[in-house]
Amino acid sequence: MKYKTVAALPHARFSTIGFGCWSLGAQSGWRNSNDEESIATVHKAIDCGVTFFDTAPVYGFHGSETLLGRALGERRDRIFLASKCGLLWDDSHTTRRDLSHDAVIADVEGSLSRLRTDHLDLLQLHWPDHATPLEETARALHHLLDQGKIRAVGVTNYSVADTLALAKLVPVSSYQGLYNMLERNTDSYHDIPLEYEAEREILPFCLENGMAFLPYSPLFQGLLTGRFNADSKFGSDDIRSANPKLAGNGYRRYVAAVDDLKPIAEAAGISMTHMALAWLCQNPAVTSVLCGAHRPDQIADNAAAADVVLSERTLNDIKEVLERHDL
Ligand SMILES: NC(=O)c1ccc[n+]([C@@H]2O[C@H](COP(=O)([O-])OP(=O)(O)OC[C@H]3O[C@@H](n4cnc5c(N)ncnc54)[C@H](OP(=O)(O)O)[C@@H]3O)[C@@H](O)[C@H]2O)c1
């Protein structure tokens, strides 16, 4: 494993491969996940040197945090633990954004109890809530910082303008956004419009401000492992069936790009998974790559990507394919 630090979080030692915990547990909404294997995956991640874990109340509708808390136990202090706030849901699991003072406090109290810890190392505002004044959200964040229940604040899916506006009220240490080889400046995620362009705006912004940049969906929900083909379909028991980019003509376009990337990985003597993850790890603006995994062998494989070094030739060949496919 390799590690990085950033000026905004001087005490954190980020493993370049982090663990995104959305798919943990039977309740997660991801096909194939079960509780026992998920717990073993958390333990394997720590054994492989992974120090950064990212979860959220909404993942598995409390399921991810509950399972992670159970799995961590005495290992809690060996990791840098991040969760999120500001996404609530109703009985049919339809989500809504809420970063009001009371909602933020209630989210954090709930996370601490489910994660069986007295503090979060990082609390991230999950999606911008334009209906709540930033001042109100910042008041809740200061209260939690003063109490020591959160140690730092980050944002995810924010525009640069909103991040800067929030940073005037409370220090913002990290940015989490959608970024992988095929979604570098994409304008949507699961049909939700994005208010940022990751590669063009966010990466330079984080570098300039000494903030952590944490790319999510680094494997495009599994597509960049090279295991899917044009006929792959996801059942209604899999969250990926709600990603319109993994169906129809748009999907075929991404699969065609993956088919052209495969020979580059082959020539470099590495797997597609390792090429996709190393491409991120090698970027100086990227702090910790948030890989999802639900089996120990997957997280071990992902962790090994931290030690892969892509040559200039491989990087240029990848660039040429992405440009040819207009991605
Ligand atoms: N801030 C946000 O709004 C936001 C949004 C999305 C995600 N995230 C974060 O980012 C994390 C990761 O993103 P993600 O879960 O969307 O997708 P991802 O990491 O791109 O893909 C994860 C999936 O790929 C497959 N996989 C992983 N490692 C593999 C390996 N070594 N070999 C073969 N297959 C492998 C697994 O699925 P199968 O085995 O079932 O194919 C796994 O569930 C999340 O867990 C979450 O923490 C944040």
Short mmCIF file of C-alpha atoms and ligand atoms in Angstrom, two decimals:
data_model
loop_
_atom_site.label_atom_id
_atom_site.label_comp_id
_atom_site.label_asym_id
_atom_site.label_seq_id
_atom_site.Cartn_x
_atom_site.Cartn_y
_atom_site.Cartn_z
CA MET A 1 0.00 0.00 0.00
CA LYS A 2 1.06 3.60 -0.54
CA TYR A 3 -0.03 6.61 1.53
CA LYS A 4 -0.66 10.30 0.88
CA THR A 5 -1.20 13.34 3.08
CA VAL A 6 -2.84 16.69 2.34
CA ALA A 7 -2.31 20.09 3.92
CA ALA A 8 -5.96 20.46 4.96
CA LEU A 9 -5.88 17.21 7.00
CA PRO A 10 -2.29 17.08 8.28
CA HIS A 11 -2.94 14.27 10.79
CA ALA A 12 -4.55 11.90 8.28
CA ARG A 13 -2.52 9.22 6.52
CA PHE A 14 -4.64 8.26 3.53
CA SER A 15 -4.10 4.88 1.87
CA THR A 16 -4.14 5.59 -1.89
CA ILE A 17 -6.76 2.81 -2.13
CA GLY A 18 -9.66 3.57 0.20
CA PHE A 19 -12.75 1.53 0.94
CA GLY A 20 -16.16 2.78 -0.23
CA CYS A 21 -18.68 0.96 1.98
CA TRP A 22 -21.94 1.40 0.04
CA SER A 23 -22.14 -2.26 -1.04
CA LEU A 24 -21.57 -3.67 2.46
CA GLY A 25 -24.17 -6.07 3.80
CA ALA A 26 -27.27 -7.88 2.58
CA GLN A 27 -29.33 -4.70 2.97
CA SER A 28 -27.09 -2.68 0.63
CA GLY A 29 -29.08 -3.01 -2.59
CA TRP A 30 -26.04 -4.47 -4.39
CA ARG A 31 -26.48 -7.99 -5.77
CA ASN A 32 -24.26 -10.62 -4.12
CA SER A 33 -23.54 -8.74 -0.87
CA ASN A 34 -24.03 -10.59 2.40
CA ASP A 35 -23.22 -9.68 6.00
CA GLU A 36 -20.58 -12.28 6.86
CA GLU A 37 -18.57 -11.74 3.67
CA SER A 38 -18.83 -7.99 4.11
CA ILE A 39 -17.40 -8.20 7.64
CA ALA A 40 -14.54 -10.35 6.34
CA THR A 41 -13.98 -7.75 3.60
CA VAL A 42 -13.62 -4.95 6.16
CA HIS A 43 -11.07 -7.01 8.12
CA LYS A 44 -9.18 -7.88 4.92
CA ALA A 45 -9.07 -4.21 3.92
CA ILE A 46 -7.40 -3.28 7.23
CA ASP A 47 -4.96 -6.19 6.88
CA CYS A 48 -4.06 -4.90 3.39
CA GLY A 49 -3.19 -1.47 4.81
CA VAL A 50 -6.38 0.39 3.85
CA THR A 51 -6.75 3.30 6.29
CA PHE A 52 -9.56 5.34 4.72
CA PHE A 53 -13.19 4.15 4.99
CA ASP A 54 -16.16 6.03 3.53
CA THR A 55 -19.79 5.33 4.39
CA ALA A 56 -23.12 7.20 4.70
CA PRO A 57 -26.41 6.81 6.61
CA VAL A 58 -28.25 6.35 3.30
CA TYR A 59 -26.11 3.37 2.17
CA GLY A 60 -28.33 0.34 2.76
CA PHE A 61 -30.63 2.73 4.68
CA HIS A 62 -28.44 2.52 7.82
CA GLY A 63 -27.25 -0.99 6.86
CA SER A 64 -23.71 0.00 5.79
CA GLU A 65 -22.95 2.02 8.93
CA THR A 66 -24.46 -0.66 11.20
CA LEU A 67 -22.42 -3.41 9.58
CA LEU A 68 -19.23 -1.33 9.54
CA GLY A 69 -19.62 -0.52 13.24
CA ARG A 70 -20.04 -4.25 13.96
CA ALA A 71 -17.03 -5.17 11.82
CA LEU A 72 -14.67 -2.50 13.15
CA GLY A 73 -14.90 -3.08 16.91
CA GLU A 74 -11.42 -2.54 18.36
CA ARG A 75 -10.01 -1.83 14.90
CA ARG A 76 -11.81 1.54 14.85
CA ASP A 77 -8.72 3.51 15.87
CA ARG A 78 -6.64 2.04 13.04
CA ILE A 79 -8.64 3.84 10.37
CA PHE A 80 -9.71 7.32 9.26
CA LEU A 81 -13.50 7.08 9.29
CA ALA A 82 -15.68 9.28 7.09
CA SER A 83 -19.45 9.40 6.88
CA LYS A 84 -21.95 11.83 5.41
CA CYS A 85 -25.10 13.75 6.25
CA GLY A 86 -27.99 15.47 4.54
CA LEU A 87 -29.82 12.71 2.64
CA LEU A 88 -33.06 11.54 4.25
CA TRP A 89 -35.60 9.07 2.89
CA ASP A 90 -39.24 8.09 3.24
CA ASP A 91 -40.88 4.67 3.71
CA SER A 92 -40.51 3.85 0.01
CA HIS A 93 -36.79 4.84 0.19
CA THR A 94 -37.27 7.95 -1.92
CA THR A 95 -34.49 10.31 -0.86
CA ARG A 96 -34.55 14.06 -0.22
CA ARG A 97 -31.83 16.53 0.67
CA ASP A 98 -31.89 18.16 4.10
CA LEU A 99 -28.93 20.07 5.54
CA SER A 100 -30.96 21.99 8.11
CA HIS A 101 -29.35 22.39 11.55
CA ASP A 102 -31.43 19.72 13.28
CA ALA A 103 -31.14 17.21 10.42
CA VAL A 104 -27.32 17.47 10.42
CA ILE A 105 -27.11 16.99 14.20
CA ALA A 106 -29.52 14.03 14.12
CA ASP A 107 -27.63 12.40 11.24
CA VAL A 108 -24.31 12.60 13.09
CA GLU A 109 -25.74 11.34 16.39
CA GLY A 110 -27.24 8.37 14.50
CA SER A 111 -23.97 7.66 12.64
CA LEU A 112 -21.94 7.69 15.87
CA SER A 113 -24.30 5.20 17.46
CA ARG A 114 -24.42 2.85 14.44
CA LEU A 115 -20.64 3.06 13.90
CA ARG A 116 -20.05 2.52 17.66
CA THR A 117 -17.62 5.40 17.91
CA ASP A 118 -17.44 8.77 19.71
CA HIS A 119 -16.27 10.75 16.68
CA LEU A 120 -16.16 10.84 12.88
CA ASP A 121 -12.76 11.76 11.44
CA LEU A 122 -14.55 13.44 8.53
CA LEU A 123 -18.17 14.46 8.01
CA GLN A 124 -19.14 15.11 4.38
CA LEU A 125 -22.21 17.01 3.18
CA HIS A 126 -23.58 14.38 0.76
CA TRP A 127 -25.36 16.58 -1.82
CA PRO A 128 -25.97 20.36 -1.85
CA ASP A 129 -29.30 21.42 -0.32
CA HIS A 130 -30.14 24.74 -1.97
CA ALA A 131 -33.25 25.16 0.22
CA THR A 132 -31.20 25.55 3.43
CA PRO A 133 -28.98 28.62 3.99
CA LEU A 134 -25.30 27.64 4.21
CA GLU A 135 -25.10 29.65 7.46
CA GLU A 136 -27.61 27.29 9.11
CA THR A 137 -25.66 24.18 8.04
CA ALA A 138 -22.38 25.79 9.16
CA ARG A 139 -23.86 26.50 12.60
CA ALA A 140 -24.56 22.78 13.07
CA LEU A 141 -21.08 21.86 11.81
CA HIS A 142 -19.39 24.26 14.26
CA HIS A 143 -21.43 22.80 17.11
CA LEU A 144 -20.30 19.27 16.19
CA LEU A 145 -16.66 20.36 15.74
CA ASP A 146 -16.70 22.12 19.13
CA GLN A 147 -18.07 18.98 20.77
CA GLY A 148 -15.35 16.85 19.12
CA LYS A 149 -18.01 14.63 17.52
CA ILE A 150 -16.57 15.39 14.08
CA ARG A 151 -12.92 16.26 13.44
CA ALA A 152 -13.19 17.76 9.93
CA VAL A 153 -15.72 18.75 7.27
CA GLY A 154 -15.86 17.82 3.58
CA VAL A 155 -18.30 18.10 0.70
CA THR A 156 -19.42 15.78 -2.01
CA ASN A 157 -21.09 16.65 -5.32
CA TYR A 158 -20.80 20.42 -4.64
CA SER A 159 -20.09 23.09 -7.23
CA VAL A 160 -16.86 25.04 -6.80
CA ALA A 161 -18.89 28.18 -6.03
CA ASP A 162 -20.87 26.46 -3.23
CA THR A 163 -17.69 24.88 -1.82
CA LEU A 164 -16.01 28.30 -1.69
CA ALA A 165 -19.09 29.87 -0.09
CA LEU A 166 -19.17 27.17 2.61
CA ALA A 167 -15.41 27.47 3.14
CA LYS A 168 -15.96 31.09 4.20
CA LEU A 169 -18.07 29.80 7.12
CA VAL A 170 -16.27 26.58 8.11
CA PRO A 171 -12.98 24.95 7.00
CA VAL A 172 -13.63 22.48 4.14
CA SER A 173 -10.93 19.80 4.00
CA SER A 174 -12.06 17.36 1.32
CA TYR A 175 -14.07 16.96 -1.87
CA GLN A 176 -15.63 13.67 -2.96
CA GLY A 177 -16.83 13.44 -6.57
CA LEU A 178 -17.60 11.08 -9.44
CA TYR A 179 -14.36 10.45 -11.32
CA ASN A 180 -13.07 7.49 -13.28
CA MET A 181 -11.43 6.89 -16.67
CA LEU A 182 -14.74 7.05 -18.55
CA GLU A 183 -16.47 9.72 -16.44
CA ARG A 184 -13.92 12.50 -16.21
CA ASN A 185 -16.19 15.53 -16.67
CA THR A 186 -19.58 13.87 -16.84
CA ASP A 187 -22.76 15.87 -16.20
CA SER A 188 -24.91 13.27 -14.41
CA TYR A 189 -24.90 10.42 -11.92
CA HIS A 190 -27.86 7.98 -11.83
CA ASP A 191 -29.75 10.70 -13.77
CA ILE A 192 -29.00 13.34 -11.08
CA PRO A 193 -27.47 16.44 -12.75
CA LEU A 194 -23.97 17.20 -11.45
CA GLU A 195 -22.96 20.79 -10.69
CA TYR A 196 -19.23 20.20 -11.29
CA GLU A 197 -16.74 18.95 -13.84
CA ALA A 198 -14.32 16.72 -11.94
CA GLU A 199 -11.19 16.79 -14.07
CA ARG A 200 -11.52 20.32 -15.44
CA GLU A 201 -12.57 22.08 -12.20
CA ILE A 202 -12.35 19.99 -9.05
CA LEU A 203 -8.94 18.34 -9.33
CA PRO A 204 -7.05 21.64 -9.86
CA PHE A 205 -9.22 23.28 -7.18
CA CYS A 206 -8.30 20.62 -4.59
CA LEU A 207 -4.60 20.70 -5.49
CA GLU A 208 -4.51 24.49 -5.26
CA ASN A 209 -6.23 24.50 -1.84
CA GLY A 210 -4.42 21.51 -0.30
CA MET A 211 -7.72 19.61 0.00
CA ALA A 212 -8.20 15.86 -0.28
CA PHE A 213 -9.85 14.73 -3.52
CA LEU A 214 -11.70 11.42 -3.12
CA PRO A 215 -12.96 9.93 -6.41
CA TYR A 216 -16.07 7.74 -6.17
CA SER A 217 -17.18 4.92 -8.50
CA PRO A 218 -13.55 4.44 -9.64
CA LEU A 219 -14.49 1.21 -11.43
CA PHE A 220 -17.68 2.69 -12.95
CA GLN A 221 -19.63 0.32 -10.67
CA GLY A 222 -17.65 -2.66 -12.03
CA LEU A 223 -17.65 -1.82 -15.78
CA LEU A 224 -13.95 -0.91 -15.68
CA THR A 225 -13.01 -4.37 -14.41
CA GLY A 226 -13.64 -5.50 -18.01
CA ARG A 227 -16.03 -8.24 -16.83
CA PHE A 228 -19.20 -6.79 -18.38
CA ASN A 229 -20.14 -6.98 -22.05
CA ALA A 230 -22.77 -5.27 -24.23
CA ASP A 231 -25.38 -7.87 -23.17
CA SER A 232 -24.77 -7.59 -19.39
CA LYS A 233 -27.96 -6.62 -17.56
CA PHE A 234 -28.64 -5.85 -13.90
CA GLY A 235 -31.77 -7.16 -12.17
CA SER A 236 -34.05 -5.00 -10.06
CA ASP A 237 -32.24 -6.45 -6.98
CA ASP A 238 -29.11 -4.54 -8.03
CA ILE A 239 -28.64 -0.79 -7.56
CA ARG A 240 -26.89 -0.67 -10.92
CA SER A 241 -30.24 -1.19 -12.69
CA ALA A 242 -30.94 2.43 -11.64
CA ASN A 243 -27.86 3.73 -13.50
CA PRO A 244 -29.06 4.68 -17.01
CA LYS A 245 -25.44 4.70 -18.23
CA LEU A 246 -25.32 0.91 -17.74
CA ALA A 247 -28.13 0.24 -20.26
CA GLY A 248 -29.04 1.14 -23.84
CA ASN A 249 -26.94 3.00 -26.41
CA GLY A 250 -24.97 5.01 -23.87
CA TYR A 251 -23.89 1.72 -22.28
CA ARG A 252 -22.74 0.27 -25.61
CA ARG A 253 -20.55 3.34 -26.10
CA TYR A 254 -18.81 2.78 -22.74
CA VAL A 255 -18.39 -0.96 -23.38
CA ALA A 256 -16.75 -0.15 -26.76
CA ALA A 257 -14.25 2.10 -24.97
CA VAL A 258 -13.49 -0.63 -22.41
CA ASP A 259 -12.90 -3.08 -25.30
CA ASP A 260 -10.30 -0.69 -26.72
CA LEU A 261 -8.65 -0.23 -23.30
CA LYS A 262 -8.26 -3.99 -22.72
CA PRO A 263 -5.31 -4.47 -25.14
CA ILE A 264 -3.46 -1.61 -23.38
CA ALA A 265 -3.78 -3.40 -20.03
CA GLU A 266 -2.75 -6.65 -21.68
CA ALA A 267 0.35 -5.04 -23.23
CA ALA A 268 1.27 -3.62 -19.80
CA GLY A 269 0.83 -7.07 -18.24
CA ILE A 270 -1.86 -5.92 -15.77
CA SER A 271 -5.62 -6.40 -15.31
CA MET A 272 -8.17 -3.78 -16.40
CA THR A 273 -9.06 -3.28 -12.72
CA HIS A 274 -5.46 -2.47 -11.83
CA MET A 275 -5.07 -0.16 -14.82
CA ALA A 276 -8.26 1.78 -13.93
CA LEU A 277 -7.26 2.15 -10.26
CA ALA A 278 -3.56 2.89 -10.86
CA TRP A 279 -4.60 5.58 -13.40
CA LEU A 280 -6.35 7.33 -10.50
CA CYS A 281 -3.71 6.66 -7.80
CA GLN A 282 -0.99 8.11 -10.02
CA ASN A 283 -2.77 11.45 -10.39
CA PRO A 284 -1.19 13.88 -7.87
CA ALA A 285 -4.61 15.49 -7.22
CA VAL A 286 -6.15 12.17 -6.14
CA THR A 287 -5.81 11.43 -2.42
CA SER A 288 -7.63 8.12 -1.81
CA VAL A 289 -9.58 6.11 -4.37
CA LEU A 290 -12.94 4.99 -2.96
CA CYS A 291 -13.24 1.41 -4.21
CA GLY A 292 -16.40 -0.54 -3.50
CA ALA A 293 -16.00 -4.26 -2.71
CA HIS A 294 -18.12 -6.95 -1.09
CA ARG A 295 -15.65 -9.85 -0.99
CA PRO A 296 -12.18 -10.11 0.64
CA ASP A 297 -10.54 -11.10 -2.67
CA GLN A 298 -11.93 -7.94 -4.32
CA ILE A 299 -10.52 -5.55 -1.72
CA ALA A 300 -7.18 -7.43 -1.73
CA ASP A 301 -7.05 -7.11 -5.51
CA ASN A 302 -7.92 -3.42 -5.36
CA ALA A 303 -5.36 -2.76 -2.62
CA ALA A 304 -2.64 -4.33 -4.78
CA ALA A 305 -3.34 -1.71 -7.47
CA ALA A 306 -1.69 0.89 -5.21
CA ASP A 307 1.69 -0.61 -6.09
CA VAL A 308 1.14 -0.65 -9.87
CA VAL A 309 3.02 2.05 -11.80
CA LEU A 310 1.73 2.93 -15.28
CA SER A 311 4.42 3.92 -17.79
CA GLU A 312 4.27 7.12 -19.89
CA ARG A 313 3.52 4.91 -22.90
CA THR A 314 0.54 3.25 -21.15
CA LEU A 315 -0.78 6.64 -19.99
CA ASN A 316 -0.52 8.03 -23.53
CA ASP A 317 -2.24 4.98 -25.03
CA ILE A 318 -5.11 5.38 -22.53
CA LYS A 319 -5.40 9.08 -23.36
CA GLU A 320 -5.58 8.32 -27.08
CA VAL A 321 -8.43 5.80 -26.58
CA LEU A 322 -10.40 8.18 -24.33
CA GLU A 323 -10.03 11.01 -26.88
CA ARG A 324 -11.01 8.74 -29.78
CA HIS A 325 -14.19 7.77 -27.92
CA ASP A 326 -14.79 11.40 -26.96
CA LEU A 327 -14.79 10.51 -23.25
N1 LIG B 1 -20.56 10.78 -2.77
C1 LIG B 1 -21.41 10.12 -3.52
O1 LIG B 1 -22.45 10.65 -3.93
C2 LIG B 1 -21.09 8.70 -3.89
C3 LIG B 1 -21.80 8.06 -4.92
C4 LIG B 1 -21.45 6.75 -5.23
C5 LIG B 1 -20.43 6.09 -4.54
N2 LIG B 1 -19.78 6.74 -3.52
C6 LIG B 1 -18.69 6.06 -2.76
O2 LIG B 1 -17.79 5.43 -3.66
C7 LIG B 1 -17.69 4.04 -3.34
C8 LIG B 1 -17.36 3.21 -4.56
O3 LIG B 1 -18.20 3.48 -5.66
P1 LIG B 1 -19.20 2.38 -6.23
O4 LIG B 1 -19.53 1.45 -5.12
O5 LIG B 1 -20.27 3.11 -6.93
O6 LIG B 1 -18.45 1.63 -7.38
P2 LIG B 1 -17.01 1.05 -7.83
O7 LIG B 1 -16.00 1.06 -6.76
O8 LIG B 1 -16.73 1.73 -9.10
O9 LIG B 1 -17.43 -0.47 -8.14
C9 LIG B 1 -17.68 -1.37 -7.10
C10 LIG B 1 -18.13 -2.73 -7.63
O10 LIG B 1 -17.21 -3.25 -8.59
C11 LIG B 1 -17.03 -4.66 -8.37
N3 LIG B 1 -15.61 -4.87 -7.99
C12 LIG B 1 -14.91 -4.14 -7.06
N4 LIG B 1 -13.64 -4.59 -6.99
C13 LIG B 1 -13.52 -5.59 -7.88
C14 LIG B 1 -12.45 -6.43 -8.28
N5 LIG B 1 -11.24 -6.31 -7.75
N6 LIG B 1 -12.68 -7.36 -9.24
C15 LIG B 1 -13.90 -7.47 -9.81
N7 LIG B 1 -14.97 -6.70 -9.48
C16 LIG B 1 -14.78 -5.77 -8.53
C17 LIG B 1 -17.99 -5.06 -7.27
O11 LIG B 1 -19.28 -5.41 -7.81
P3 LIG B 1 -19.74 -6.89 -8.35
O12 LIG B 1 -18.76 -7.89 -7.86
O13 LIG B 1 -21.12 -7.08 -7.82
O14 LIG B 1 -19.75 -6.73 -9.85
C18 LIG B 1 -18.13 -3.76 -6.51
O15 LIG B 1 -19.32 -3.68 -5.73
C19 LIG B 1 -19.04 3.73 -2.66
O16 LIG B 1 -19.00 2.54 -1.92
C20 LIG B 1 -19.23 4.98 -1.83
O17 LIG B 1 -18.44 4.92 -0.67
C21 LIG B 1 -20.08 8.02 -3.21
#
